[in-house]
mmCIF file of C-alpha atoms in Angstrom:
data_model
loop_
_atom_site.group_PDB
_atom_site.id
_atom_site.type_symbol
_atom_site.label_atom_id
_atom_site.label_comp_id
_atom_site.label_asym_id
_atom_site.label_seq_id
_atom_site.Cartn_x
_atom_site.Cartn_y
_atom_site.Cartn_z
ATOM 1 C CA MET C 1 0.000 0.000 0.000
ATOM 2 C CA ALA C 2 1.270 3.447 -0.939
ATOM 3 C CA ARG C 3 0.054 6.918 -0.060
ATOM 4 C CA CYS C 4 -1.187 8.451 -3.303
ATOM 5 C CA LEU C 5 -2.266 12.028 -3.950
ATOM 6 C CA VAL C 6 -4.381 12.626 -7.050
ATOM 7 C CA ILE C 7 -4.431 16.288 -8.057
ATOM 8 C CA GLY C 8 -7.440 16.825 -10.280
ATOM 9 C CA ALA C 9 -9.280 13.904 -8.706
ATOM 10 C CA ASN C 10 -12.666 15.159 -9.844
ATOM 11 C CA GLY C 11 -11.723 15.387 -13.503
ATOM 12 C CA PHE C 12 -12.335 12.814 -16.203
ATOM 13 C CA LEU C 13 -9.007 10.981 -15.926
ATOM 14 C CA GLY C 14 -8.359 11.863 -12.294
ATOM 15 C CA SER C 15 -11.642 10.401 -11.077
ATOM 16 C CA ARG C 16 -11.060 7.114 -12.894
ATOM 17 C CA LEU C 17 -7.522 6.971 -11.543
ATOM 18 C CA THR C 18 -8.757 7.719 -8.024
ATOM 19 C CA ASP C 19 -11.222 4.822 -8.101
ATOM 20 C CA ALA C 20 -8.596 2.473 -9.545
ATOM 21 C CA LEU C 21 -5.996 3.359 -6.897
ATOM 22 C CA VAL C 22 -8.523 2.802 -4.106
ATOM 23 C CA ALA C 23 -9.527 -0.537 -5.648
ATOM 24 C CA ALA C 24 -5.831 -1.494 -5.671
ATOM 25 C CA ASP C 25 -5.728 -0.902 -1.878
ATOM 26 C CA HIS C 26 -3.672 2.272 -1.953
ATOM 27 C CA GLU C 27 -4.209 5.048 0.584
ATOM 28 C CA VAL C 28 -5.627 7.779 -1.630
ATOM 29 C CA THR C 29 -6.045 11.515 -1.133
ATOM 30 C CA ALA C 30 -8.324 13.209 -3.664
ATOM 31 C CA PHE C 31 -7.442 16.879 -4.258
ATOM 32 C CA ASP C 32 -9.685 19.135 -6.330
ATOM 33 C CA ARG C 33 -11.809 22.266 -6.102
ATOM 34 C CA PHE C 34 -14.924 20.123 -6.613
ATOM 35 C CA SER C 35 -16.427 23.125 -8.369
ATOM 36 C CA ARG C 36 -19.213 21.055 -9.927
ATOM 37 C CA GLY C 37 -20.626 20.318 -6.480
ATOM 38 C CA THR C 38 -20.534 16.554 -7.030
ATOM 39 C CA ARG C 39 -17.868 13.866 -6.946
ATOM 40 C CA ALA C 40 -16.987 12.173 -10.203
ATOM 41 C CA PHE C 41 -15.368 9.214 -8.413
ATOM 42 C CA SER C 42 -17.417 6.592 -6.593
ATOM 43 C CA SER C 43 -14.950 5.480 -3.916
ATOM 44 C CA THR C 44 -15.589 6.385 -0.297
ATOM 45 C CA ASP C 45 -12.562 4.789 1.368
ATOM 46 C CA LEU C 46 -10.267 7.749 0.768
ATOM 47 C CA THR C 47 -9.399 11.223 2.023
ATOM 48 C CA VAL C 48 -11.076 14.093 0.198
ATOM 49 C CA VAL C 49 -9.204 17.405 0.284
ATOM 50 C CA PRO C 50 -10.989 20.375 -1.297
ATOM 51 C CA GLY C 51 -8.255 22.726 -2.433
ATOM 52 C CA ASP C 52 -7.204 25.259 -5.012
ATOM 53 C CA PHE C 53 -4.443 24.295 -7.440
ATOM 54 C CA LEU C 54 -3.512 27.976 -7.618
ATOM 55 C CA SER C 55 -2.794 28.049 -3.866
ATOM 56 C CA VAL C 56 0.744 27.004 -2.964
ATOM 57 C CA ALA C 57 -0.354 26.534 0.650
ATOM 58 C CA ASP C 58 -3.112 24.121 -0.392
ATOM 59 C CA LEU C 59 -0.702 22.169 -2.577
ATOM 60 C CA ALA C 60 1.966 22.006 0.126
ATOM 61 C CA ALA C 61 -0.492 20.651 2.681
ATOM 62 C CA ALA C 62 -1.743 18.021 0.242
ATOM 63 C CA VAL C 63 1.731 16.868 -0.867
ATOM 64 C CA SER C 64 3.058 16.451 2.671
ATOM 65 C CA GLY C 65 3.468 12.796 3.638
ATOM 66 C CA GLN C 66 2.638 11.345 0.215
ATOM 67 C CA ASP C 67 4.552 8.600 -1.596
ATOM 68 C CA TYR C 68 3.148 9.210 -5.077
ATOM 69 C CA VAL C 69 1.713 12.381 -6.564
ATOM 70 C CA PHE C 70 -0.407 12.214 -9.725
ATOM 71 C CA HIS C 71 -0.643 15.601 -11.419
ATOM 72 C CA PHE C 72 -3.775 15.173 -13.530
ATOM 73 C CA LEU C 73 -5.193 18.678 -13.296
ATOM 74 C CA SER C 74 -5.311 21.163 -16.145
ATOM 75 C CA THR C 75 -7.006 24.535 -16.166
ATOM 76 C CA THR C 76 -7.123 24.657 -19.975
ATOM 77 C CA THR C 77 -7.809 22.431 -22.976
ATOM 78 C CA PRO C 78 -6.473 22.551 -26.539
ATOM 79 C CA ALA C 79 -9.724 24.222 -27.603
ATOM 80 C CA THR C 80 -9.848 26.866 -24.875
ATOM 81 C CA VAL C 81 -6.230 27.950 -24.511
ATOM 82 C CA ASP C 82 -5.926 29.378 -28.025
ATOM 83 C CA ALA C 83 -8.180 32.263 -27.003
ATOM 84 C CA ASP C 84 -5.699 33.414 -24.332
ATOM 85 C CA PRO C 85 -2.347 31.585 -24.193
ATOM 86 C CA THR C 86 -1.273 33.568 -21.125
ATOM 87 C CA ILE C 87 -3.852 31.724 -19.022
ATOM 88 C CA ASP C 88 -1.901 28.510 -19.517
ATOM 89 C CA LEU C 89 1.339 30.193 -18.461
ATOM 90 C CA ARG C 90 -0.164 31.848 -15.393
ATOM 91 C CA THR C 91 -2.053 28.795 -14.193
ATOM 92 C CA ASN C 92 -0.912 25.446 -15.543
ATOM 93 C CA VAL C 93 2.779 26.103 -16.109
ATOM 94 C CA GLN C 94 3.463 28.345 -13.130
ATOM 95 C CA GLN C 95 1.575 26.232 -10.613
ATOM 96 C CA SER C 96 2.979 22.993 -12.004
ATOM 97 C CA VAL C 97 6.477 24.332 -11.342
ATOM 98 C CA GLU C 98 5.402 25.221 -7.795
ATOM 99 C CA LEU C 99 4.125 21.656 -7.409
ATOM 100 C CA LEU C 100 7.393 20.170 -8.679
ATOM 101 C CA ALA C 101 9.349 22.224 -6.158
ATOM 102 C CA LEU C 102 7.046 21.099 -3.348
ATOM 103 C CA CYS C 103 7.368 17.447 -4.368
ATOM 104 C CA ALA C 104 11.154 17.716 -4.490
ATOM 105 C CA ARG C 105 11.299 19.269 -1.021
ATOM 106 C CA ALA C 106 8.855 16.722 0.394
ATOM 107 C CA GLY C 107 10.946 13.825 -0.898
ATOM 108 C CA ILE C 108 8.098 11.941 -2.539
ATOM 109 C CA HIS C 109 8.870 8.612 -4.169
ATOM 110 C CA ARG C 110 7.596 9.569 -7.629
ATOM 111 C CA LEU C 111 5.436 12.073 -9.490
ATOM 112 C CA PHE C 112 3.327 11.088 -12.488
ATOM 113 C CA TYR C 113 2.501 13.978 -14.798
ATOM 114 C CA ALA C 114 -0.356 13.819 -17.313
ATOM 115 C CA SER C 115 1.311 15.342 -20.361
ATOM 116 C CA SER C 116 -0.054 15.194 -23.915
ATOM 117 C CA GLY C 117 0.852 12.795 -26.682
ATOM 118 C CA GLY C 118 -1.596 14.501 -28.987
ATOM 119 C CA ALA C 119 -0.202 18.025 -28.711
ATOM 120 C CA ILE C 120 3.468 17.754 -27.848
ATOM 121 C CA TYR C 121 4.933 16.354 -31.094
ATOM 122 C CA GLY C 122 3.423 18.829 -33.517
ATOM 123 C CA PRO C 123 3.349 18.440 -37.311
ATOM 124 C CA GLN C 124 6.174 16.231 -38.509
ATOM 125 C CA PRO C 125 6.623 13.268 -40.861
ATOM 126 C CA GLY C 126 6.293 9.695 -39.709
ATOM 127 C CA ALA C 127 3.537 7.141 -39.268
ATOM 128 C CA THR C 128 3.983 7.082 -35.489
ATOM 129 C CA PHE C 129 5.943 9.137 -32.979
ATOM 130 C CA VAL C 130 8.412 7.645 -30.504
ATOM 131 C CA GLU C 131 9.256 9.402 -27.254
ATOM 132 C CA ASP C 132 12.624 10.512 -28.625
ATOM 133 C CA ALA C 133 11.070 12.226 -31.653
ATOM 134 C CA PRO C 134 11.518 15.999 -31.689
ATOM 135 C CA ALA C 135 8.955 17.767 -29.542
ATOM 136 C CA ALA C 136 7.626 20.575 -31.720
ATOM 137 C CA PRO C 137 4.249 21.678 -30.363
ATOM 138 C CA VAL C 138 2.433 24.414 -32.253
ATOM 139 C CA SER C 139 -0.411 25.040 -29.804
ATOM 140 C CA PRO C 140 -0.166 26.926 -26.492
ATOM 141 C CA TYR C 141 -1.551 23.800 -24.817
ATOM 142 C CA GLY C 142 1.250 21.607 -26.166
ATOM 143 C CA ILE C 143 3.880 24.275 -25.503
ATOM 144 C CA GLY C 144 2.749 24.425 -21.883
ATOM 145 C CA LYS C 145 2.869 20.646 -21.506
ATOM 146 C CA LEU C 146 6.396 20.541 -22.924
ATOM 147 C CA ALA C 147 7.487 23.371 -20.630
ATOM 148 C CA VAL C 148 6.375 21.389 -17.581
ATOM 149 C CA GLU C 149 8.215 18.314 -18.873
ATOM 150 C CA ARG C 150 11.384 20.402 -19.153
ATOM 151 C CA TYR C 151 10.954 21.674 -15.606
ATOM 152 C CA ILE C 152 10.594 18.060 -14.507
ATOM 153 C CA ASP C 153 13.986 17.418 -16.113
ATOM 154 C CA TYR C 154 15.352 20.431 -14.227
ATOM 155 C CA TYR C 155 14.141 19.241 -10.830
ATOM 156 C CA ALA C 156 15.315 15.718 -11.576
ATOM 157 C CA ALA C 157 18.813 17.046 -12.274
ATOM 158 C CA THR C 158 19.022 19.577 -9.453
ATOM 159 C CA ALA C 159 16.871 18.089 -6.696
ATOM 160 C CA GLY C 160 16.677 14.381 -7.476
ATOM 161 C CA LEU C 161 12.944 14.450 -8.195
ATOM 162 C CA ALA C 162 11.758 11.112 -9.567
ATOM 163 C CA ALA C 163 9.016 11.775 -12.092
ATOM 164 C CA VAL C 164 7.393 10.251 -15.150
ATOM 165 C CA SER C 165 5.702 12.227 -17.910
ATOM 166 C CA LEU C 166 2.781 10.349 -19.421
ATOM 167 C CA ARG C 167 2.237 11.435 -23.016
ATOM 168 C CA ILE C 168 -1.384 10.396 -23.258
ATOM 169 C CA SER C 169 -3.021 10.153 -26.671
ATOM 170 C CA ASN C 170 -6.780 10.811 -26.995
ATOM 171 C CA PRO C 171 -8.593 9.152 -24.096
ATOM 172 C CA TYR C 172 -12.347 8.759 -24.181
ATOM 173 C CA GLY C 173 -15.099 7.282 -22.049
ATOM 174 C CA ALA C 174 -18.195 8.154 -20.093
ATOM 175 C CA ASN C 175 -18.125 11.053 -17.614
ATOM 176 C CA ALA C 176 -15.913 13.242 -19.791
ATOM 177 C CA ASN C 177 -16.979 16.844 -19.276
ATOM 178 C CA PRO C 178 -18.466 18.050 -22.605
ATOM 179 C CA SER C 179 -18.212 21.679 -21.526
ATOM 180 C CA LYS C 180 -14.428 21.443 -21.874
ATOM 181 C CA ARG C 181 -14.808 20.845 -25.614
ATOM 182 C CA GLN C 182 -12.173 18.122 -25.595
ATOM 183 C CA GLY C 183 -12.535 14.729 -27.247
ATOM 184 C CA VAL C 184 -14.503 14.081 -30.418
ATOM 185 C CA ILE C 185 -16.010 10.833 -29.112
ATOM 186 C CA PRO C 186 -17.565 12.060 -25.843
ATOM 187 C CA ILE C 187 -18.582 15.369 -27.437
ATOM 188 C CA THR C 188 -20.326 13.592 -30.319
ATOM 189 C CA LEU C 189 -22.124 11.093 -28.076
ATOM 190 C CA ASN C 190 -23.236 13.866 -25.753
ATOM 191 C CA ARG C 191 -24.578 15.891 -28.670
ATOM 192 C CA ILE C 192 -26.513 12.872 -29.921
ATOM 193 C CA LEU C 193 -28.097 12.486 -26.488
ATOM 194 C CA ARG C 194 -29.073 16.155 -26.499
ATOM 195 C CA ALA C 195 -30.232 16.095 -30.135
ATOM 196 C CA GLU C 196 -27.697 18.802 -30.943
ATOM 197 C CA PRO C 197 -25.818 19.228 -34.239
ATOM 198 C CA ILE C 198 -22.695 17.125 -34.718
ATOM 199 C CA VAL C 199 -19.661 19.213 -35.610
ATOM 200 C CA GLN C 200 -16.631 18.009 -37.545
ATOM 201 C CA LEU C 201 -13.495 20.124 -37.627
ATOM 202 C CA GLY C 202 -12.039 20.034 -41.113
ATOM 203 C CA ASP C 203 -12.779 17.452 -43.786
ATOM 204 C CA GLY C 204 -12.692 14.434 -41.449
ATOM 205 C CA SER C 205 -9.219 13.294 -42.450
ATOM 206 C CA MET C 206 -7.486 14.253 -39.181
ATOM 207 C CA ILE C 207 -6.010 11.102 -37.660
ATOM 208 C CA ARG C 208 -5.701 10.541 -33.945
ATOM 209 C CA ASP C 209 -4.762 7.744 -31.548
ATOM 210 C CA TYR C 210 -7.765 6.866 -29.363
ATOM 211 C CA ILE C 211 -7.649 4.878 -26.123
ATOM 212 C CA HIS C 212 -10.507 4.005 -23.792
ATOM 213 C CA VAL C 213 -10.013 5.451 -20.327
ATOM 214 C CA ASP C 214 -10.181 2.007 -18.678
ATOM 215 C CA ASP C 215 -7.280 0.757 -20.809
ATOM 216 C CA LEU C 216 -5.311 3.918 -20.048
ATOM 217 C CA ILE C 217 -5.777 3.674 -16.284
ATOM 218 C CA ARG C 218 -4.769 0.011 -16.323
ATOM 219 C CA ARG C 219 -1.455 1.013 -17.897
ATOM 220 C CA ILE C 220 -0.818 3.681 -15.276
ATOM 221 C CA LEU C 221 -1.497 1.277 -12.407
ATOM 222 C CA ARG C 222 1.118 -1.112 -13.753
ATOM 223 C CA MET C 223 3.661 1.697 -13.652
ATOM 224 C CA VAL C 224 2.837 2.446 -10.016
ATOM 225 C CA ASP C 225 3.561 -1.144 -9.064
ATOM 226 C CA SER C 226 7.055 -1.074 -10.588
ATOM 227 C CA GLU C 227 10.061 1.177 -11.053
ATOM 228 C CA PRO C 228 9.807 2.778 -14.522
ATOM 229 C CA ARG C 229 13.119 2.865 -16.376
ATOM 230 C CA HIS C 230 12.337 6.017 -18.369
ATOM 231 C CA ARG C 231 11.087 9.511 -17.627
ATOM 232 C CA VAL C 232 8.701 9.708 -20.600
ATOM 233 C CA TYR C 233 6.187 7.181 -21.937
ATOM 234 C CA ASN C 234 3.679 7.325 -24.764
ATOM 235 C CA LEU C 235 0.343 5.947 -23.585
ATOM 236 C CA GLY C 236 -2.073 5.204 -26.391
ATOM 237 C CA SER C 237 -3.406 2.462 -28.622
ATOM 238 C CA GLY C 238 -0.707 2.850 -31.258
ATOM 239 C CA GLN C 239 -3.474 2.825 -33.889
ATOM 240 C CA GLY C 240 -4.598 5.762 -36.010
ATOM 241 C CA THR C 241 -8.235 6.521 -36.814
ATOM 242 C CA SER C 242 -9.594 9.433 -38.816
ATOM 243 C CA VAL C 243 -12.380 11.637 -37.510
ATOM 244 C CA ALA C 244 -14.590 10.442 -40.367
ATOM 245 C CA GLU C 245 -13.984 6.833 -39.303
ATOM 246 C CA VAL C 246 -14.828 7.723 -35.703
ATOM 247 C CA LEU C 247 -18.148 9.257 -36.760
ATOM 248 C CA ALA C 248 -18.936 6.207 -38.901
ATOM 249 C CA THR C 249 -18.269 3.947 -35.915
ATOM 250 C CA VAL C 250 -20.478 6.108 -33.723
ATOM 251 C CA ARG C 251 -23.299 5.744 -36.278
ATOM 252 C CA ASP C 252 -22.937 1.958 -36.177
ATOM 253 C CA VAL C 253 -22.914 1.845 -32.371
ATOM 254 C CA VAL C 254 -25.878 4.138 -31.714
ATOM 255 C CA GLY C 255 -27.843 2.719 -34.630
ATOM 256 C CA ARG C 256 -28.856 6.006 -36.145
ATOM 257 C CA ASP C 257 -27.656 8.468 -38.722
ATOM 258 C CA PHE C 258 -27.047 12.138 -38.049
ATOM 259 C CA PRO C 259 -26.098 15.156 -40.114
ATOM 260 C CA VAL C 260 -22.632 16.616 -39.663
ATOM 261 C CA ARG C 261 -21.771 20.296 -39.804
ATOM 262 C CA THR C 262 -18.236 21.017 -40.972
ATOM 263 C CA ASP C 263 -16.354 23.819 -39.249
ATOM 264 C CA PRO C 264 -12.849 25.042 -40.104
ATOM 265 C CA LYS C 265 -9.994 23.154 -38.504
ATOM 266 C CA PRO C 266 -8.084 25.350 -36.036
ATOM 267 C CA ALA C 267 -4.607 26.306 -37.208
ATOM 268 C CA THR C 268 -3.014 24.605 -34.189
ATOM 269 C CA PHE C 269 -4.628 21.210 -34.887
ATOM 270 C CA VAL C 270 -2.161 18.900 -36.630
ATOM 271 C CA ASP C 271 -3.269 16.417 -39.290
ATOM 272 C CA HIS C 272 -1.752 13.192 -37.977
ATOM 273 C CA VAL C 273 -0.824 12.057 -34.463
ATOM 274 C CA VAL C 274 -0.324 8.364 -33.691
ATOM 275 C CA LEU C 275 1.905 7.246 -30.833
ATOM 276 C CA ASP C 276 4.521 4.523 -30.944
ATOM 277 C CA VAL C 277 3.877 2.648 -27.695
ATOM 278 C CA SER C 278 6.674 0.079 -27.975
ATOM 279 C CA ARG C 279 8.642 1.572 -25.056
ATOM 280 C CA PHE C 280 5.758 0.896 -22.682
ATOM 281 C CA VAL C 281 4.963 -2.514 -24.186
ATOM 282 C CA ASP C 282 8.591 -3.665 -24.054
ATOM 283 C CA GLU C 283 8.834 -2.738 -20.382
ATOM 284 C CA PHE C 284 5.375 -3.501 -19.011
ATOM 285 C CA GLY C 285 3.829 -5.881 -21.535
ATOM 286 C CA ALA C 286 1.022 -5.607 -24.058
ATOM 287 C CA ASP C 287 -2.619 -5.048 -23.180
ATOM 288 C CA ASP C 288 -5.782 -6.644 -24.482
ATOM 289 C CA ASP C 289 -7.414 -3.310 -25.228
ATOM 290 C CA LEU C 290 -10.967 -2.606 -26.247
ATOM 291 C CA SER C 291 -11.375 -2.055 -29.958
ATOM 292 C CA LEU C 292 -12.657 1.368 -30.946
ATOM 293 C CA THR C 293 -16.105 -0.109 -31.592
ATOM 294 C CA GLU C 294 -16.111 -1.868 -28.214
ATOM 295 C CA GLY C 295 -14.907 1.250 -26.435
ATOM 296 C CA ILE C 296 -17.489 3.521 -28.027
ATOM 297 C CA ALA C 297 -20.199 0.941 -27.298
ATOM 298 C CA ARG C 298 -19.170 0.804 -23.632
ATOM 299 C CA THR C 299 -19.123 4.586 -23.440
ATOM 300 C CA TRP C 300 -22.566 4.863 -25.048
ATOM 301 C CA MET C 301 -24.021 2.211 -22.751
ATOM 302 C CA GLU C 302 -22.665 3.960 -19.647
ATOM 303 C CA MET C 303 -23.951 7.322 -20.851
ATOM 304 C CA THR C 304 -27.441 6.012 -21.596
ATOM 305 C CA THR C 305 -27.916 3.794 -18.533
ATOM 306 C CA ALA C 306 -26.417 6.031 -15.834
#
């Protein structure tokens, strides 16, 4: 049993991680503002700490005495940060650096940082991207994620901080917050439920690497139970699917057709991002993941029977 702090425990990924850590018999502290007034996780055998990520005092109190810290909180998304890139600097980047310093001083065993496999590599040739590929983000969101990764390297070199950056592809599943405008699968399913127009950015040819949240969390738990050999891991399916193919799969799963409105693709959205996951597989083994159809079907079932 390890003492685990999940920062962003009420978010989409953080809540799933919180439940999984509790189920694995870890001593879990859930840190979040809980601004929605409800808890996204179902576990009760844990410590709930309402706190503000922008408060160094709140972070320091939460980090104290922990073995593992999971930094899964973000104040921006790829869709929202373009409107004001300085928000990402003043909130995500600045406070993440404060958190790294606190973790280094507290002597935690390891920090896991939810970085971005979808935004950090940028537009470059290649069918898939390995962790050692050049990081060339073009969006403020990806630039911010890379900046935090570089500060992790700094604190590792100067303060001995043990940390792992998780370059997560495009996770999806039920309970994703549609108001954050992140994730074509949950956004589309939510719009179908609400009988709202389905929106496609660009001509549908954008290719992404999709992974169901349950498969993602299972990977992360395996890393907690071992000593990772690297500081950066791609976490995804390793398979590319176009937006048009995603929408076709959604049609098959929900059993109905729907019109699609095409909006311009934002300038910071790259055409092709698929992760090479061989580093993780070589070290931790392969997973029997849900297919995209199975994952969308599970998501739809959970959304319609909740």
